[in-house]
Amino acid sequence: MRGDFESLGNWIIFTISSHTTTFIMIDLMKGTKLETFPESIKRALDVPAPNKAIPCCFLYDARGSALFEEITELSEYYLTRAEREILTEHSNAIAALCTKDTVVIELGSGSSNKTVHVLEAFIRNHESCHYIPIDISSSALELSKKDLLDKFPKNLQVTPICARYQDALAYIANHFSEYHKLILFLGSSIGNFLRSEAATFLTQLRRIAMKDGDKFLLGIDLRKDKDILEAAYDDGRKITEAFIKNILARANTELHADFDLSSFDYHADYLVDEGRVQMSLESKKSQIVNIKGLNIRICFAEGENVHVENSVKYSTSEIEQLAKKSGLVVEKTFFDKDIKFSLSLLTQSSNDIINKRIAELERCWKYSDDFFELLHPSAWLKRPIALRLPFLFYLGHLPAFAHNQICGPHLYASETRKSFNSVFDDIFSRGIDPDVEEPTICHSHPDYPDSWPSIGQILDYRSRVRDIVLSCLPDIIRSSSNLDKELSGDGRVASMVAEHEYMHSETLLYMYHGLEAKFKRISSRLRKNYIFGKSRVEPVDKSILIPDGQVTVGAEIDRLEFGWDNEFPSHVVHVPAFRIDKFAVTNARFLEFVLEKGYSTRSFWDPADWEWLQEHSIVKPLSWQIDPAASTLDVSSIKIETVFGDLIDFDDALEWPVWVSLAEARAFCKWSGKRLPTEEEYLRAAYGRAQVDSENDFPWGNEQPKPSLHGNFGLSSWSPTPVGTYPKGESSFGVDELVLSRSSSFLIEIDWQRLGMDKFHLRWILRISSLYRKLSRVLGRFL
Ligand code: AVJ
């Protein structure tokens, strides 16, 4: 680019002379590391079948952009015309819904030619308009700016920003903080993202740039007949084919590759269930392509596919869902006359976020309250786990944590205001845990009082804390606060508090499980749902082949409301094919192991596990009660003790998943000639899909979880259920109940040290739901 520039921090301001006015382009690209075409080609193609996929952002070199312009004029490609029709028809209404102090921002503005209608309407409604187009191509920005200033020489101000969207929006948030914003994202470009990615993307943009009253105008192509869609992406003149194949042509010119374009077939398939057009290239024969510039040779098998682009389609309710998942509300949706395309005006509203956070907190509080109801009043000072504090401590600890995290920095940081009960804030601030290095002792912790406060005092403290927390939240969400930005944004600190509360429900549950039955106050509401008997037809030992594929381990911080540090950032792992049992190990199956001297055969046990077994004289799973008078061990002499302390006949619980420790599970596996899955294998079996190389939000797909349909979730059906009770909850590969629900025992080999856990927990925590997860891994707590 030509022009004089002065360097200003990490961006450069270009001053360019145009024929009408002097204008400024803000360039934030310097120093940003985008993946280059050669890097991307190497990463995308130098992999075994069926994983080849080229990112579609590389379609748009000069020739690609020209071909895309041609596509927009094809008779089959209705999208651009339909969107232009909506803009022509409704820009006035859109401008009228915006205030005069609104800057119009466009993501990926390209040539801005459809945007003209919006700008015109803004000028008509508000006399003038400030337009900020964002693109990574400075030449496109320069050209479109010239054009626009020719069209609107007087009333339009244009400030192009050459940057990635996130960087540009962060810049705008800082430099245009006094303005309202209308952010345009047109052309159904959002369709290039898979649905969950789209929500992450919008959430991220919203958090960066939007305040109350700001709006987002999103152009989205609608779901429709397969024929129409497939024609739109595989036109008669084969322009789209040339557009997609251009990525290979580009590799030929830029990387000196020798792709023979005619030996690849172009496919555009509309996958109806997913609502996604998938554009790919299929190798017509087995061939080897040389990419000289990268010094690599790529083998293609006959029929092997290279994925190039997705174009996801939405129904109106899916648009609502997308908005909701992104923390936005659909204010209005406009359609063309044939209802092929949509433009949705989404708004950011703190009230919705505040309500969501309040609901989240109230929900976790109810969950904890339900738990404490299960304790007999004489149990408050009991410590069934020697290395943990009495139950009463946790009654105070949960509110103290909320108060210290939320109100502490928000209200009491300035010293002018003091907490209403700093003594309780302190004594309940921190619990004890076994030491990570030496699990038989506690790690260091604050001193505890000789006698604890009364339950009444703690309950008072709790209810005051809850009131204060609720009164702080709107302030934290609406205005800046002393909280860490990561925690205050969207009131995420409330999610952390909820997560902490749910995490303790695990702690409390395993303490409760170890409590003598007389201290349990069994609630009829909670225990009415024991489910016995058989509920499946297949043999329990059926196993399933999971083909090789990739999984995402961990998460990106923007995808989660709350995450543990050790979850970030996410990374992708390739998992070789393996077989996994369809069902969790049942009591019946585990009994076989016990009867075949599983607990007395040293060779089944890891040395350390064997030592543990001997030291504690363990001869059976903890929840099995064996009749001391029985002469032989069989189904009639065993009862299963539930979390509530009920004794269930073994015969009734044959098909419940067995509750065991990791050591016992490992020994069982050795005995049966198998092994536990690794964490990556678990993720692959649970979230992977056979057809495409992306992952489900939940094992059964992307549908929101429903108890009674997808699994045994939540406190309302706390008892275990026989394996196979929820066929609709099976993973894509057909593996049963892979979401860790309240009552499942489910063991995988995890690097516990990395999770900050220790062996001590292994006897008890059979669920990893709140320890390490992606979205659905915390699902048990929400139902
Ligand atoms: C620019 C992503 C909106 O998905 O319709 C058109 C790209 N690819 N034909 C679309 C595209 C093939 C286009 N988007």
mmCIF file of N, CA and C and ligand atoms in Angstrom, residues 59-60 68 71 77 79 187-189 191-192 232-233 240 243-244 266 279 309-311 313, ligand 1:
data_model
loop_
_atom_site.group_PDB
_atom_site.id
_atom_site.type_symbol
_atom_site.label_atom_id
_atom_site.label_comp_id
_atom_site.label_asym_id
_atom_site.label_seq_id
_atom_site.Cartn_x
_atom_site.Cartn_y
_atom_site.Cartn_z
ATOM 1 N N LEU A 59 -9.890 -19.489 -0.203
ATOM 2 C CA LEU A 59 -10.544 -19.465 -1.518
ATOM 3 C C LEU A 59 -10.421 -18.095 -2.165
ATOM 4 N N TYR A 60 -10.223 -17.071 -1.345
ATOM 5 C CA TYR A 60 -10.373 -15.702 -1.869
ATOM 6 C C TYR A 60 -9.076 -15.013 -2.237
ATOM 7 N N PHE A 68 -16.012 -15.570 -7.098
ATOM 8 C CA PHE A 68 -17.126 -15.437 -6.160
ATOM 9 C C PHE A 68 -18.088 -14.327 -6.600
ATOM 10 N N ILE A 71 -20.254 -15.838 -9.003
ATOM 11 C CA ILE A 71 -21.249 -16.708 -8.353
ATOM 12 C C ILE A 71 -22.457 -15.893 -7.908
ATOM 13 N N TYR A 77 -27.677 -19.044 -7.734
ATOM 14 C CA TYR A 77 -27.222 -18.512 -6.449
ATOM 15 C C TYR A 77 -28.098 -17.314 -6.067
ATOM 16 N N LEU A 79 -28.767 -16.195 -3.090
ATOM 17 C CA LEU A 79 -28.483 -15.565 -1.791
ATOM 18 C C LEU A 79 -28.269 -14.050 -1.890
ATOM 19 N N GLY A 187 -24.311 -11.654 3.996
ATOM 20 C CA GLY A 187 -23.963 -12.655 2.987
ATOM 21 C C GLY A 187 -24.000 -14.089 3.467
ATOM 22 N N SER A 188 -24.550 -14.314 4.658
ATOM 23 C CA SER A 188 -24.555 -15.649 5.255
ATOM 24 C C SER A 188 -23.137 -16.173 5.468
ATOM 25 N N SER A 189 -22.216 -15.254 5.666
ATOM 26 C CA SER A 189 -20.843 -15.688 5.952
ATOM 27 C C SER A 189 -20.781 -16.510 7.234
ATOM 28 N N GLY A 191 -22.472 -18.824 7.891
ATOM 29 C CA GLY A 191 -22.679 -20.214 7.480
ATOM 30 C C GLY A 191 -21.389 -21.002 7.296
ATOM 31 N N ASN A 192 -20.277 -20.308 7.178
ATOM 32 C CA ASN A 192 -19.005 -21.022 7.088
ATOM 33 C C ASN A 192 -18.629 -21.694 8.412
ATOM 34 N N ALA A 232 -27.626 -24.270 -6.027
ATOM 35 C CA ALA A 232 -26.968 -22.996 -5.706
ATOM 36 C C ALA A 232 -25.461 -23.182 -5.521
ATOM 37 N N TYR A 233 -25.088 -24.386 -5.098
ATOM 38 C CA TYR A 233 -23.667 -24.628 -4.842
ATOM 39 C C TYR A 233 -23.037 -25.544 -5.891
ATOM 40 N N THR A 240 -19.025 -22.390 -9.619
ATOM 41 C CA THR A 240 -18.726 -22.749 -8.227
ATOM 42 C C THR A 240 -17.629 -23.816 -8.179
ATOM 43 N N PHE A 243 -14.494 -22.143 -8.630
ATOM 44 C CA PHE A 243 -14.191 -21.389 -7.408
ATOM 45 C C PHE A 243 -13.545 -22.303 -6.358
ATOM 46 N N ILE A 244 -14.146 -23.462 -6.161
ATOM 47 C CA ILE A 244 -13.619 -24.385 -5.148
ATOM 48 C C ILE A 244 -12.283 -24.974 -5.612
ATOM 49 N N TYR A 266 -15.885 -32.372 -8.228
ATOM 50 C CA TYR A 266 -16.442 -31.443 -7.246
ATOM 51 C C TYR A 266 -17.798 -31.949 -6.750
ATOM 52 N N MET A 279 -19.016 -28.719 0.689
ATOM 53 C CA MET A 279 -18.357 -28.666 -0.604
ATOM 54 C C MET A 279 -17.013 -29.352 -0.499
ATOM 55 N N GLU A 309 -15.369 -26.517 2.043
ATOM 56 C CA GLU A 309 -16.199 -25.462 2.631
ATOM 57 C C GLU A 309 -17.513 -26.015 3.189
ATOM 58 N N ASN A 310 -17.967 -25.385 4.268
ATOM 59 C CA ASN A 310 -19.314 -25.648 4.793
ATOM 60 C C ASN A 310 -20.162 -24.425 4.565
ATOM 61 N N SER A 311 -21.443 -24.623 4.323
ATOM 62 C CA SER A 311 -22.363 -23.503 4.294
ATOM 63 C C SER A 311 -23.601 -23.949 5.071
ATOM 64 N N LYS A 313 -27.109 -23.807 7.009
ATOM 65 C CA LYS A 313 -28.402 -23.135 6.812
ATOM 66 C C LYS A 313 -29.201 -23.161 8.111
HETATM 67 C C1 AVJ B 1 -19.512 -16.393 1.157
HETATM 68 C C2 AVJ B 1 -19.688 -18.205 2.675
HETATM 69 C C3 AVJ B 1 -21.597 -16.936 2.135
HETATM 70 O O1 AVJ B 1 -21.656 -20.184 1.646
HETATM 71 O O2 AVJ B 1 -22.901 -19.226 0.175
HETATM 72 C C4 AVJ B 1 -20.699 -19.723 -2.396
HETATM 73 C C5 AVJ B 1 -19.530 -19.056 -0.174
HETATM 74 N N1 AVJ B 1 -19.150 -21.040 -1.668
HETATM 75 N N2 AVJ B 1 -20.566 -20.760 -3.242
HETATM 76 C C6 AVJ B 1 -21.831 -19.346 0.761
HETATM 77 C C7 AVJ B 1 -19.809 -19.897 -1.380
HETATM 78 C C8 AVJ B 1 -19.635 -21.552 -2.807
HETATM 79 C C9 AVJ B 1 -20.703 -18.364 0.410
HETATM 80 N N3 AVJ B 1 -20.368 -17.502 1.588
#
